[in-house]
Coordinates of C-alpha atoms and ligand atoms in Angstrom, one line a residue:
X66 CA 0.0 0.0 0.0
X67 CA 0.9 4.1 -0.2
X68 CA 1.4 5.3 3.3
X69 CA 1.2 9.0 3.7
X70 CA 2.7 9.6 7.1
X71 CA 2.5 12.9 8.8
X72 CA 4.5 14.1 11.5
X73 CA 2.3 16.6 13.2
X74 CA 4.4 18.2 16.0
X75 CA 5.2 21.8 14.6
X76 CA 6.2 23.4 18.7
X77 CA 9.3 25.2 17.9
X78 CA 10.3 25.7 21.3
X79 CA 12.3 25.2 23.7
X80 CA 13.9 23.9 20.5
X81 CA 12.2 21.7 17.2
X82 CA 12.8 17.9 17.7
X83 CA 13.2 15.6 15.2
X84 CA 10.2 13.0 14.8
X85 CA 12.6 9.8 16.3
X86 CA 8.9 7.9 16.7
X87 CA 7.5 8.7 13.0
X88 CA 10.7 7.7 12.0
X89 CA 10.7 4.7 13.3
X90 CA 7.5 3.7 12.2
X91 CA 8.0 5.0 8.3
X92 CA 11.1 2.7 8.3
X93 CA 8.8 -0.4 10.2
X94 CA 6.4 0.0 7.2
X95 CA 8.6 0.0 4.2
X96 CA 10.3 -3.2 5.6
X97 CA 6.9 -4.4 5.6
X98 CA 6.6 -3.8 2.1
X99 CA 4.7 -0.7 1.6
X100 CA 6.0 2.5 0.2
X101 CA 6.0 5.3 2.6
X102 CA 6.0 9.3 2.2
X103 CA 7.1 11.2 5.5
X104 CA 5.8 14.6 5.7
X105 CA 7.2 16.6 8.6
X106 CA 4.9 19.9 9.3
X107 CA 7.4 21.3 11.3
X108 CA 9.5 23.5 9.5
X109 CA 6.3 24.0 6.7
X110 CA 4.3 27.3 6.1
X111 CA 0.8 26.5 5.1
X112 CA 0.2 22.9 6.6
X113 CA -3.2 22.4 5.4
X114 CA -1.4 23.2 1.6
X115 CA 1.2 20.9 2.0
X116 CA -1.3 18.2 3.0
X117 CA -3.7 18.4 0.4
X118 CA -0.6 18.4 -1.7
X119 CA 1.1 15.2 -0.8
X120 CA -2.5 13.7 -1.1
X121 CA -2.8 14.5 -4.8
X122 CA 0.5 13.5 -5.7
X123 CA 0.4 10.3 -3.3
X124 CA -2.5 9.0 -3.4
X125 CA -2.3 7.4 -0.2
X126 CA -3.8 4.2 0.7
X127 CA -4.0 4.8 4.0
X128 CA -3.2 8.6 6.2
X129 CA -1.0 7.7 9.6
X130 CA -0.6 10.5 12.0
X131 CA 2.4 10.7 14.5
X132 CA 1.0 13.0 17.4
X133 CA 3.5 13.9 20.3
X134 CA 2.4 16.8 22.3
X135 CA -1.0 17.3 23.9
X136 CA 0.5 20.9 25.0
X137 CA 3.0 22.6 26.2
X138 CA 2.9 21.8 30.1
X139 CA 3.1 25.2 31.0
X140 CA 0.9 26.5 33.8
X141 CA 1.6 29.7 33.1
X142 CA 1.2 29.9 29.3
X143 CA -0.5 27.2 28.5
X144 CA -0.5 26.2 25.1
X145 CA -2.7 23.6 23.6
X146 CA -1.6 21.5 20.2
X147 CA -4.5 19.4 19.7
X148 CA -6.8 21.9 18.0
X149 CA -3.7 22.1 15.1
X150 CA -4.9 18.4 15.1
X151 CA -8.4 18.4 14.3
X152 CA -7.9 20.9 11.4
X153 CA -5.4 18.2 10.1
X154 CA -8.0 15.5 10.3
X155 CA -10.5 17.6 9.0
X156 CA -7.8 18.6 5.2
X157 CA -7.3 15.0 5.4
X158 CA -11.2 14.2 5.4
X159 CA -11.8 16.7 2.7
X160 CA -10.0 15.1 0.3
X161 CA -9.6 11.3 0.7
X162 CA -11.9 9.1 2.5
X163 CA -8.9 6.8 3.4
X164 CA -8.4 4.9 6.8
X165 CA -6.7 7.4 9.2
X166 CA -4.4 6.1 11.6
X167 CA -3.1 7.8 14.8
X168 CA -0.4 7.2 17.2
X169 CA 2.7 8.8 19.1
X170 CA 2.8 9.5 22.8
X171 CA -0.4 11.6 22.8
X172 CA -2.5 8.8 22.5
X173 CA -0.7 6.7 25.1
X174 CA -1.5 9.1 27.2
X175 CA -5.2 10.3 26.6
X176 CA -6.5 7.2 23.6
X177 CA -10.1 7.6 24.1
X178 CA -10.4 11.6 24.9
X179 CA -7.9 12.2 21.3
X180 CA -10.1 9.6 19.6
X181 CA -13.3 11.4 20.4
X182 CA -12.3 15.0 19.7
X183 CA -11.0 13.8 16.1
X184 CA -13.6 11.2 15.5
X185 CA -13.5 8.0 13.0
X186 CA -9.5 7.4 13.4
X187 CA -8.1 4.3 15.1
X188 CA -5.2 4.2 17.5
X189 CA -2.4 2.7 17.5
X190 CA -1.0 2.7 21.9
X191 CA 2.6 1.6 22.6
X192 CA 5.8 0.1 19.9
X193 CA 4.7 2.1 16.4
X194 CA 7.3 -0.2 14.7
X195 CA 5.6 -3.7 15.9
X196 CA 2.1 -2.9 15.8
X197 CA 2.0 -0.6 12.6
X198 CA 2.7 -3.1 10.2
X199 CA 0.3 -5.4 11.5
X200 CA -2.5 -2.9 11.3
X201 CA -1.3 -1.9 7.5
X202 CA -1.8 -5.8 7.1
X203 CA -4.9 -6.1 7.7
X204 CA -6.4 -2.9 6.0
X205 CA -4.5 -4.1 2.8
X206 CA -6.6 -7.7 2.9
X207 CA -10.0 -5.7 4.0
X208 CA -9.9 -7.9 6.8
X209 CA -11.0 -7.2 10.9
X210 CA -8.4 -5.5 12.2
X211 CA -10.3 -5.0 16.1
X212 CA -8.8 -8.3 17.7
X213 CA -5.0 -6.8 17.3
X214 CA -2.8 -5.4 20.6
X215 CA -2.3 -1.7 21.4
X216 CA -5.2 -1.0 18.7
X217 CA -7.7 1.7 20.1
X218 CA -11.0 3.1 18.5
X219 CA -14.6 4.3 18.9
X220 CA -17.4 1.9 18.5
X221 CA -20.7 3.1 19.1
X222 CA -20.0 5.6 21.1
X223 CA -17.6 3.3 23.0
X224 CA -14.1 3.0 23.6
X225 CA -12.0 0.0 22.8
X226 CA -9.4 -1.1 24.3
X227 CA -6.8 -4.1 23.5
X228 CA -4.2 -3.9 25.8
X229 CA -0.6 -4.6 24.3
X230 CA 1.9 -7.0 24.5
X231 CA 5.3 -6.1 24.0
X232 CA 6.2 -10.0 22.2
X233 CA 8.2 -9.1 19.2
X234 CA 10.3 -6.4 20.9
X235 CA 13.6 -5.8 19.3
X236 CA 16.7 -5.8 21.1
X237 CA 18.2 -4.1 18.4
X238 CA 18.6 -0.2 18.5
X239 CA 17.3 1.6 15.5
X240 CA 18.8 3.9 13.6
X241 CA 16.6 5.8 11.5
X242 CA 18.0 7.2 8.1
X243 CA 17.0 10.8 9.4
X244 CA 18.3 12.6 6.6
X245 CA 16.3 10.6 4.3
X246 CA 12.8 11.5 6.1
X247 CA 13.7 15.1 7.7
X248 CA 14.9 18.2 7.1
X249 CA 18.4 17.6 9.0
X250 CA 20.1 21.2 7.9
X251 CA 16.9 23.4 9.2
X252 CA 16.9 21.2 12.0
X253 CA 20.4 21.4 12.6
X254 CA 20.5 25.2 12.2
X255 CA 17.7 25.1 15.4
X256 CA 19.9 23.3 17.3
X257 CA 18.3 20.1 17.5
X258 CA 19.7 17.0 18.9
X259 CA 19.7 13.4 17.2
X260 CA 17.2 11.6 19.2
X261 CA 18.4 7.8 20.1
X262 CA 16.8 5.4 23.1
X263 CA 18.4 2.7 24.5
X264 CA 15.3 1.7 26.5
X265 CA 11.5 1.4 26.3
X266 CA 10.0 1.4 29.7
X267 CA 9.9 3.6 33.2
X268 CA 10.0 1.1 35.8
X269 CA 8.8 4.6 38.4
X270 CA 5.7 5.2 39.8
X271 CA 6.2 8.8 40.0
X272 CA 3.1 10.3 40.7
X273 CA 2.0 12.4 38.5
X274 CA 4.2 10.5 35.5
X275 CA 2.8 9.4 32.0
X276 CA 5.9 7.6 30.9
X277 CA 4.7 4.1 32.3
X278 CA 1.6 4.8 30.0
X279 CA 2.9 5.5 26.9
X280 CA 5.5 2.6 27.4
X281 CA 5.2 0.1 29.5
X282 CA 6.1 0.2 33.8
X283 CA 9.0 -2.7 32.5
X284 CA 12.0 -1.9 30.9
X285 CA 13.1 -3.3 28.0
X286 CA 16.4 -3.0 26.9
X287 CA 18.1 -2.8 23.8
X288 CA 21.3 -4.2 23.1
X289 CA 24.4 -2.1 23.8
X290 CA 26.9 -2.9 21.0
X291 CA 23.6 -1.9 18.7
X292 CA 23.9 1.9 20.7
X293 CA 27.4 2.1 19.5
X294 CA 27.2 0.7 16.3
X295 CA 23.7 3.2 15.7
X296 CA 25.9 6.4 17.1
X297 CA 28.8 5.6 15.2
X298 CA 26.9 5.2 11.7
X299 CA 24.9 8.9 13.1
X300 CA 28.1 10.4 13.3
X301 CA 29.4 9.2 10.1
X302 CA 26.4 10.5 8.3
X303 CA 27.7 14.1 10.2
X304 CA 24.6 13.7 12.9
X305 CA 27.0 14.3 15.5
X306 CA 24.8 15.9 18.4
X307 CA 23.0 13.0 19.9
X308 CA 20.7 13.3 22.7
X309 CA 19.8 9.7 24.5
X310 CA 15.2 10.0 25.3
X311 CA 15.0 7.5 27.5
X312 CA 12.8 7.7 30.1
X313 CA 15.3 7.5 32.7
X314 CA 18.9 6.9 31.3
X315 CA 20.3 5.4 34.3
X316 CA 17.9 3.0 35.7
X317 CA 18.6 0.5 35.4
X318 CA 22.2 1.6 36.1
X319 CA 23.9 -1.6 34.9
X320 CA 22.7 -1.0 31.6
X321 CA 23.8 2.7 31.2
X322 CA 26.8 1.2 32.3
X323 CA 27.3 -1.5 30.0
X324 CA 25.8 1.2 27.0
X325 CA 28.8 3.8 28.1
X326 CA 31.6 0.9 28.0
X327 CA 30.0 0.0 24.3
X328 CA 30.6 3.6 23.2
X329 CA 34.0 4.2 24.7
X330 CA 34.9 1.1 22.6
X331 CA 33.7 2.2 19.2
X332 CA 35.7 5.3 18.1
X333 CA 33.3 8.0 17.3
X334 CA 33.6 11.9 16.8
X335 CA 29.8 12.1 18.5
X336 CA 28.7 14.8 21.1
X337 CA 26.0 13.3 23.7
X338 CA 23.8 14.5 26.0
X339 CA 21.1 13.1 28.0
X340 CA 18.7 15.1 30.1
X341 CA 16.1 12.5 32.2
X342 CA 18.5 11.0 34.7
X343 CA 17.7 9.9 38.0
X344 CA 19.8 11.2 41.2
X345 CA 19.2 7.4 42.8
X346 CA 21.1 5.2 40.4
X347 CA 23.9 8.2 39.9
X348 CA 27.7 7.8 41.3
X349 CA 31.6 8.5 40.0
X350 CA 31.5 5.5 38.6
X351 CA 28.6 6.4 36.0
X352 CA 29.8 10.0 35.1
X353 CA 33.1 8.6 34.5
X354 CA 32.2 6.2 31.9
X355 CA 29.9 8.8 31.0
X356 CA 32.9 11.0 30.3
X357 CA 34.7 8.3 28.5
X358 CA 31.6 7.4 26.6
X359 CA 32.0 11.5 25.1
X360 CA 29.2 12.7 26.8
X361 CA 29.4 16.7 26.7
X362 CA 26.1 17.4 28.8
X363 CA 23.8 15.3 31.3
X364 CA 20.5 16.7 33.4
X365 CA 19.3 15.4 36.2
X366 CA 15.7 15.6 37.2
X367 CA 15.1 15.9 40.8
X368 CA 12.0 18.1 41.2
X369 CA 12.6 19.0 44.8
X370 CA 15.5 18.9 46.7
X371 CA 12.7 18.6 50.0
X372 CA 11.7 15.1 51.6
X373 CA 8.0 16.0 51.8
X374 CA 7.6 17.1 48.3
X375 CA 9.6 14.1 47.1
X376 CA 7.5 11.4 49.0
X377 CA 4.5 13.5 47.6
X378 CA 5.7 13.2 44.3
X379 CA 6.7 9.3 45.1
X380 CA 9.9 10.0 43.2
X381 CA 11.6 6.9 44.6
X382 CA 14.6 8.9 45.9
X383 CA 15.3 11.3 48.9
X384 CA 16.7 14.5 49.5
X385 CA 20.0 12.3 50.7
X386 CA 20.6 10.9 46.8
X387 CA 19.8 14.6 45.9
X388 CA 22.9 16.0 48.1
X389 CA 25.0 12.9 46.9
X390 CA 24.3 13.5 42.9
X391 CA 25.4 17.3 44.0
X392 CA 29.2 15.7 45.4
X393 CA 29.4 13.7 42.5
X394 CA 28.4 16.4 39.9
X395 CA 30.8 19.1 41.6
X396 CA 34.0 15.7 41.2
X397 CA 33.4 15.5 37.7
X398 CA 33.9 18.2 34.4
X399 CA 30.3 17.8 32.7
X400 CA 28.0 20.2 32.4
X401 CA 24.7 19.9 34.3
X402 CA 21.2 20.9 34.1
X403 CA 19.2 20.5 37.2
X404 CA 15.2 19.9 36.6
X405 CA 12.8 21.3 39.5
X406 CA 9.1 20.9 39.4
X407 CA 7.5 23.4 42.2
X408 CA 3.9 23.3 43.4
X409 CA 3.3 19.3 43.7
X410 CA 1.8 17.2 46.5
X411 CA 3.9 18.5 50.0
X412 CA 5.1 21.9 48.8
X413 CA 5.0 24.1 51.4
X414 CA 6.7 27.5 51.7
X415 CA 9.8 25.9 53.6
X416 CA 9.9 23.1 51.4
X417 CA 10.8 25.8 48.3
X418 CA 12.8 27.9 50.4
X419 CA 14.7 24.3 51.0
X420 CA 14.8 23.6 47.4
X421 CA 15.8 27.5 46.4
X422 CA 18.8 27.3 49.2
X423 CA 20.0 23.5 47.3
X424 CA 20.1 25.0 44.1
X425 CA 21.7 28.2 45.4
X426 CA 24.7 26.3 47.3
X427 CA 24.7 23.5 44.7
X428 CA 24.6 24.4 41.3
X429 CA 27.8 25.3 40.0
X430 CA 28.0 28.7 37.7
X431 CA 28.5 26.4 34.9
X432 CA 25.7 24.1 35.2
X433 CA 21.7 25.5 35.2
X434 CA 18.5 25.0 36.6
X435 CA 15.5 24.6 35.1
X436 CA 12.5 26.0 37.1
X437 CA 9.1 24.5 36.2
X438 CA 5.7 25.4 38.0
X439 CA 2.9 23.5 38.5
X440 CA 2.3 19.7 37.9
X441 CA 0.2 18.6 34.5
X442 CA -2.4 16.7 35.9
X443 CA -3.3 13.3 33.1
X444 CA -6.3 11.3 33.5
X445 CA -5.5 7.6 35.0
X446 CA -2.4 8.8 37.5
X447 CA -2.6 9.2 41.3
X448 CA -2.3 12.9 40.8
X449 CA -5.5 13.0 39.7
X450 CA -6.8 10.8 42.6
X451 CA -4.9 13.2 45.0
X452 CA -6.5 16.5 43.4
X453 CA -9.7 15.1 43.5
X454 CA -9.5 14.2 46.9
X455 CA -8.6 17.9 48.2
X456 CA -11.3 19.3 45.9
X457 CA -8.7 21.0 43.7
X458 CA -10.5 18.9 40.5
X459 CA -13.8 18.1 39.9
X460 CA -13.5 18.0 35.9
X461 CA -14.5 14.3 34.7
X462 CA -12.0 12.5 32.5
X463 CA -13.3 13.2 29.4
X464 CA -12.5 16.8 29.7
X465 CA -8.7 16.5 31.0
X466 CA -7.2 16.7 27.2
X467 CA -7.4 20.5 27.7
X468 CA -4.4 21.2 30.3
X469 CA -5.0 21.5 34.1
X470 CA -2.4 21.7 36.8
X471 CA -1.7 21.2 40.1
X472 CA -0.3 23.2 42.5
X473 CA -0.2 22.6 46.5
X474 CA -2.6 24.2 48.3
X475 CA -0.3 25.2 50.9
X476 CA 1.7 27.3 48.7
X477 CA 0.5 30.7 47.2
X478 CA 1.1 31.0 43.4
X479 CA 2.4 34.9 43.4
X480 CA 4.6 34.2 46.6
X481 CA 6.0 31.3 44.8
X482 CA 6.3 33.2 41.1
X483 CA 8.3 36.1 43.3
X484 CA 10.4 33.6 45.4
X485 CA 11.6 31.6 42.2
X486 CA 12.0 35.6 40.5
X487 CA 14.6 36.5 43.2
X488 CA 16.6 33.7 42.9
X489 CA 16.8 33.9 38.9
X490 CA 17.6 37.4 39.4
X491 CA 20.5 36.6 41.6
X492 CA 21.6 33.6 39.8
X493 CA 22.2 33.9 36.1
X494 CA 22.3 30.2 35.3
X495 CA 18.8 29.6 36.9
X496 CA 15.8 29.7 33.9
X497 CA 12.0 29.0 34.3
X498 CA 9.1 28.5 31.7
X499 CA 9.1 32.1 30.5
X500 CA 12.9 31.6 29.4
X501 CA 12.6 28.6 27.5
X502 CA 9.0 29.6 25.8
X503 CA 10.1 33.0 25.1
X504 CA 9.5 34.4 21.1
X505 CA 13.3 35.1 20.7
X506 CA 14.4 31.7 21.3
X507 CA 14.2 30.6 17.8
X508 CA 16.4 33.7 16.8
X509 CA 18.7 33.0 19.5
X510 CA 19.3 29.0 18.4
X511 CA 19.9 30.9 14.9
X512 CA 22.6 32.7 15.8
X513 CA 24.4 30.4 18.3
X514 CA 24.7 27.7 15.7
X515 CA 26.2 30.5 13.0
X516 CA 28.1 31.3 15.9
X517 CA 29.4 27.6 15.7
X518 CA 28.0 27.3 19.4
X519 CA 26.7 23.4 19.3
X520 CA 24.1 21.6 21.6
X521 CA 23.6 21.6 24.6
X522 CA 23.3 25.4 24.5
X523 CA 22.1 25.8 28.0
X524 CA 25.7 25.4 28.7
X525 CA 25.4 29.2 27.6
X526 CA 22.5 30.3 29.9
X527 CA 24.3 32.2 32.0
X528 CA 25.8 34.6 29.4
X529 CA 22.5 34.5 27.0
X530 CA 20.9 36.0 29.9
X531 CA 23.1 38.9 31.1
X532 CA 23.2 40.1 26.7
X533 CA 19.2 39.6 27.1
X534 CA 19.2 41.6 29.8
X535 CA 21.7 44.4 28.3
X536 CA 19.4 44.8 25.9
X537 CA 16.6 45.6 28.1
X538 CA 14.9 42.3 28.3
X539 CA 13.1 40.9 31.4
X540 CA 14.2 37.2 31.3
Ligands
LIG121 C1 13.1 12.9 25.5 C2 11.9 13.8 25.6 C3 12.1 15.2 25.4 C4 13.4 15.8 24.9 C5 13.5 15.5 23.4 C6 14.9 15.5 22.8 C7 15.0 15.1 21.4 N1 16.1 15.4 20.8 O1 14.1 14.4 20.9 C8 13.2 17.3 25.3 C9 13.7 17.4 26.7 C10 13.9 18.3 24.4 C11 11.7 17.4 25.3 C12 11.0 18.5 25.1 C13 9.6 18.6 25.2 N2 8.8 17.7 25.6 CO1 9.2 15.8 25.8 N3 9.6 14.0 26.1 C14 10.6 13.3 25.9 C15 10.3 11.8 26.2 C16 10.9 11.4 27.6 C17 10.7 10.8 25.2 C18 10.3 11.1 23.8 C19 10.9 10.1 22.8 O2 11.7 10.5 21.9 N4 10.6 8.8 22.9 C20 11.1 7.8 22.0 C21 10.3 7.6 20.7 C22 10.9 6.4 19.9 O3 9.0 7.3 21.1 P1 7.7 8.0 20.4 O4 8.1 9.2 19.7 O5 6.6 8.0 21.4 O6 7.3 6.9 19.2 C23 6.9 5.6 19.5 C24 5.4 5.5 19.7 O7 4.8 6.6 20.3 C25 4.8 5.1 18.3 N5 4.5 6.1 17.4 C26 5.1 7.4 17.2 N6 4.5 8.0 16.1 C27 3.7 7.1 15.6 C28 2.9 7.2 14.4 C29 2.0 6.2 14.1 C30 1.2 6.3 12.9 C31 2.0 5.0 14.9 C32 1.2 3.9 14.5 C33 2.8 4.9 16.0 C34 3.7 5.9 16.3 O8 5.9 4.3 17.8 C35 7.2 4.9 18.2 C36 8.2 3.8 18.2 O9 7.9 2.9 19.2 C37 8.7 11.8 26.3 C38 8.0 10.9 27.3 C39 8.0 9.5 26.8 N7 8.4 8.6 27.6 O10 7.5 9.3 25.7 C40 8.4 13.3 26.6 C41 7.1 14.0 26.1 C42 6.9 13.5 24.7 N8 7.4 15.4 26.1 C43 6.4 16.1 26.4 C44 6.4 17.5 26.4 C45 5.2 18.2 26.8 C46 7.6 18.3 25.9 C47 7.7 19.8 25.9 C48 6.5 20.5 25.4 C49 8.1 20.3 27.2 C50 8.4 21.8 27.3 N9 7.4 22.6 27.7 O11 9.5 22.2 27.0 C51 8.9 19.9 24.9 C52 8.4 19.9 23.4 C53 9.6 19.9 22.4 C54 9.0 20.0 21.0 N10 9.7 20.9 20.2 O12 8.1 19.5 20.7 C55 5.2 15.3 26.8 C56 4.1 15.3 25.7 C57 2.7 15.1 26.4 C58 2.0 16.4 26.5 N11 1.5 16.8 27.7 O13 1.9 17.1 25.6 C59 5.9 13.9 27.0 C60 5.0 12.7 26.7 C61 6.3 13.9 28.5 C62 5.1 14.0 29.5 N12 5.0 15.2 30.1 O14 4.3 13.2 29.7 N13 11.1 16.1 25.4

């Protein structure tokens, strides 16, 4: 069959990323024998255009949709992404009366509320590259397609389910041939990384989390000399920036160990980063083969650096690990970005002020800290059991695709928006939502990678904000 498969994601900020899931999947299909056309919407002017143009000239069999973000997870400035997706649907509709296929990590987390505001699509939960094919299979022999795993869809009003089993799994890392599907120059020139995962699976049961939704509370692992060997043939293709989307890199630890030792034995010229590590399963021994691995950046996502806010969160760590990553970080030469989440389950003013006085003492002048505000509250996670219980949310299920947040009731949001203020305005490497949504941010990739200034580029906070500020800018 023709696949026309569209890669829907067009947020620019804090920086584009390239489509590593539609990838995937177009690359699944074609070795399944069907002929695939990737169109990527992010970089394009006139989406709707460029849609009903690839349909005349394709003449797709079927229409797949890859669909990441739900919004932007910003409490302050929310943005939502999903109306961009009904008017896609609705080109789509206008012109061909194809099957349309969805999937991406949007619909592992909210299947049934996606499916209903887009109406007539089927779903497609959990490995693209396993269950894709099998789906195309069927709708090529007009046969039944609603016994199949991970396949979602409406029926009569109702929403089916079949749960999916991860038989089939390849241990083998993929390496998409990106600069056959994408845009790599454009992307390059926005400082974009070259997205590679060495494991499906979160095996946390963070609170508030939707990463054991979209895949799978077990992880499965792929095969480190496949890492190196995928890096390696990146790099020779010139994809030298490589950024490791794992849920959690180092948990289990072994394995990040074993995937470092793999790439210090291959010899190639890549620059990688990885920003969702976990301050548990973090000692010398890791950011050393880290550093001989050529890792130029890491981040580590802590939230809180405050016991009660961490047991709130159920972050599986303690404010102890948190002050032990900090010794480790400050033996070793690799640039770190610190992730804090304010306003979950616990905060209370001390707890911030305890947090704000970590990252002050902490954080070298080098590294940064992000500053994130309120927690995104999904639809199925004990977050949502804990707002309802204090009364904070009485919206039912259905209506949770639009986003809602939590914050603590014993902080104050303006107290907390001033607290977080001062200590940004004293420290120069400390950033919050504003920073990384901000309008100029595109510009300012621009110029950094004419500059020759290479990922990670929140290496450069510090100095991006003081020029900012020169020029009169409140960031
Ligand atoms: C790593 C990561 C990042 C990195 C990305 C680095 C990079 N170079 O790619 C960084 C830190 C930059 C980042 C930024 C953001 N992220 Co992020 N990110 C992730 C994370 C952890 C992994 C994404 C990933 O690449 N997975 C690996 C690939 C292989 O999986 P995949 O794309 O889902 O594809 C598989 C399936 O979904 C499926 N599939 C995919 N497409 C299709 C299509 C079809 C037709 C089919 C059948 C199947 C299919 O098959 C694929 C292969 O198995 C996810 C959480 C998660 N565990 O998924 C969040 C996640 C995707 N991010 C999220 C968000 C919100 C953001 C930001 C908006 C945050 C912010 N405010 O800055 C930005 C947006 C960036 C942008 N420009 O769009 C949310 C999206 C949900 C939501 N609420 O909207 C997620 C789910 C986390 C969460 N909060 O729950 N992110």
């Amino acid at each position: 069959m023709k696949i026309l498969l569209i890669s829907t994601n067009r947020n620019n900020l804090p920086m584009p990323v390239m489509p590593i899931g539609a990838c995937i999947v177009a690359q699944a299909a074609e070795q399944a024998g069907h002929t695939v056309f990737l169109l990527d919407l992010m970089f394009t002017r006139d989406p709707p255009a460029d849609i009903q143009a690839a349909l005349a000239r394709w003449q797709p069999d079927v229409v797949a949709l890859s669909v990441r973000n739900i919004d932007n997870v910003d409490m302050r400035n929310p943005l939502f992404f999903l109306d961009g997706l009904q008017s896609i649907v609705q080109t789509i509709r206008s012109r061909s009366g194809v099957p349309i296929i969805l999937g991406g990590a949007a619909l592992g987390i909210m299947p049934e509320q996606i499916l209903r505001l887009v109406q007539d699509c089927i779903a497609v939960i959990g490995d693209g590259e396993l269950l894709f094919p099998q789906l195309l299979d069927r709708i090529s022999r007009k046969e039944r397609f609603e016994d199949l795993p991970g396949i979602a869809w409406i029926e009569k009003g109702d929403f089916r389910l079949n749960s999916f089993l991860s038989a089939g799994f390849s241990t083998i890392c993929p390496a998409p041939d990106y600069h056959r599907w994408l845009n790599i120059p454009t992307y390059r020139s926005r400082m974009a990384t070259v997205p590679i995962q060495t494991k499906t699976g979160c095996q946390y049961n963070c609170v508030y989390c939707t990463y054991p939704k979209i895949e799978g509370n077990s992880c499965r692992l792929k095969d480190p000399a496949s890492i190196a060997d995928a890096v390696l043939r990146f790099a020779t293709a010139g994809l030298r920036d490589i950024e490791i989307v794992d849920s959690v890199f180092n948990a289990p630890r072994e394995h990040a160990m074993e995937v470092c030792a793999a790439l210090s034995r291959v010899r190639h010229s890549a620059r990688l980063q990885c920003l969702e590590m976990n301050p548990r399963d973090f000692d010398d021994a890791l950011v050393t083969a880290m550093e001989q691995a050529g890792f130029v950046g890491m981040g580590i996502t802590l939230e809180s650096a405050s016991d009660p806010v961490l047991q709130g969160l159920r972050k599986g760590f303690t404010s102890r690990d948190v002050h032990n990553a900090a010794a480790v970080v400050a033996r070793h030469r690799i640039p770190c970005a610190w992730v804090f989440l304010f306003g979950g389950p616990g905060e209370t003013p001390e707890t911030v002020r305890e947090t704000l006085q970590f990252a002050k003492r902490h954080i070298r002048p080098k590294d940064v800290a992000f500053f994130n505000v309120g927690v995104r509250i999904y639809p199925g996670t004990e977050l949502e059991t804990i707002a309802r219980t204090q009364g904070l949310l009485s919206l039912p299920a259905e209506e949770m695709l639009a986003p809602l947040f939590y914050l603590s009731p014993e902080v104050d949001a303006e107290w907390l928006d001033r607290e977080l203020k001062g200590a940004m305005d004293s420290q120069m490497n400390f950033i919050n939502m504003v920073a990384m949504g901000h309008s100029l941010l595109p510009a300012i990739h621009r110029i950094s990678h004419a500059l020759g200034l290479r990922p990670p580029l929140w290496r450069h906070t510090g100095i991006i904000r003081r020029v900012l500020r020169l020029a009169g800018m409140d960031v």
